[in-house]
Coordinates of C-alpha atoms in Angstrom, one line a residue:
M803 CA 0.0 0.0 0.0
P804 CA 2.7 2.6 0.8
E805 CA 4.4 1.8 -2.6
I806 CA 1.2 3.0 -4.4
I807 CA 1.3 6.3 -2.5
V808 CA 5.0 6.8 -3.1
G809 CA 4.6 5.9 -6.7
S810 CA 1.7 8.3 -7.2
I811 CA 3.7 11.1 -5.6
V812 CA 6.7 10.3 -7.8
I813 CA 4.6 10.3 -11.0
C814 CA 3.0 13.6 -10.1
L815 CA 6.4 15.2 -9.5
L816 CA 7.8 13.8 -12.8
L817 CA 4.8 15.1 -14.7
S818 CA 4.7 18.5 -13.1
P819 CA 6.9 20.4 -15.7
Q820 CA 4.7 18.9 -18.5
L821 CA 1.5 19.9 -16.7
L822 CA 2.8 23.3 -16.0
A823 CA 3.8 23.8 -19.6
G824 CA 0.4 22.6 -20.8
F825 CA -1.6 24.9 -18.5
L826 CA 0.7 27.9 -19.2
A827 CA 0.2 27.3 -22.9
K828 CA -3.6 27.0 -22.5
R829 CA -3.6 30.3 -20.6
T830 CA -1.7 32.1 -23.3
G831 CA -3.9 30.8 -26.1
R832 CA -1.8 27.9 -27.3
N833 CA -2.4 24.2 -27.7
F834 CA -2.2 22.3 -24.4
W835 CA -1.3 19.0 -25.8
F836 CA 1.4 20.3 -28.2
W837 CA 3.3 22.0 -25.3
F838 CA 2.6 19.1 -23.0
F839 CA 4.4 16.7 -25.3
I840 CA 7.1 19.2 -26.3
S841 CA 8.0 19.6 -22.6
F842 CA 8.8 15.8 -22.4
F843 CA 11.8 16.5 -24.8
I844 CA 12.9 19.9 -23.5
P845 CA 11.1 20.5 -20.1
I846 CA 12.9 23.6 -18.8
I847 CA 13.5 25.2 -22.1
S848 CA 9.9 24.8 -23.1
L849 CA 8.8 26.6 -20.0
I850 CA 11.2 29.4 -20.6
I851 CA 10.0 29.7 -24.2
L852 CA 6.4 29.8 -23.1
I853 CA 7.0 32.5 -20.5
F854 CA 8.6 34.8 -23.1
M855 CA 6.2 34.2 -25.9
E856 CA 3.5 36.8 -26.6
D857 CA 0.0 36.2 -25.3
K858 CA -2.5 35.2 -28.0
N859 CA -5.6 36.0 -25.9
P860 CA -6.8 39.5 -26.6
Q861 CA -9.1 39.7 -23.6
S862 CA -6.3 39.0 -21.2
E863 CA -4.1 41.9 -22.3
S864 CA -6.1 44.5 -20.4
Y865 CA -9.4 45.3 -18.9
K866 CA -11.8 47.8 -20.4
L867 CA -13.2 50.2 -17.9
A868 CA -16.8 51.0 -17.8
D869 CA -18.0 54.1 -19.7
H870 CA -18.8 56.1 -16.6
V871 CA -15.5 55.6 -14.8
G872 CA -13.5 58.3 -16.5
K873 CA -16.3 60.9 -16.8
D874 CA -16.6 61.7 -13.1
S875 CA -12.9 62.5 -12.7
E876 CA -12.9 64.6 -15.9
K877 CA -15.9 66.6 -14.6
I878 CA -14.3 67.2 -11.2
N879 CA -11.0 68.3 -12.9
S880 CA -12.8 70.7 -15.2
D881 CA -14.8 72.2 -12.3
L882 CA -11.6 72.7 -10.3
I883 CA -9.8 74.4 -13.3
S884 CA -12.8 76.7 -14.0
N885 CA -12.9 78.0 -10.4

């Protein structure tokens, strides 16, 4: 029984770079399985490449503020300048 637990922990530790590369690729808009298998051949290098590659998801670049957010501060600033 302890061998199964130790074996499971070892498998998880050995697959952690591959899983990390896959999830990082998915988060940046790339194919999970491609980077998962690439990281078997070059585990550390594939992670470094993924970190420095440009993000393909346009919605994750920045948040768009609501329409009313900037108007209040502009009105206050214009009122202060006019007085």
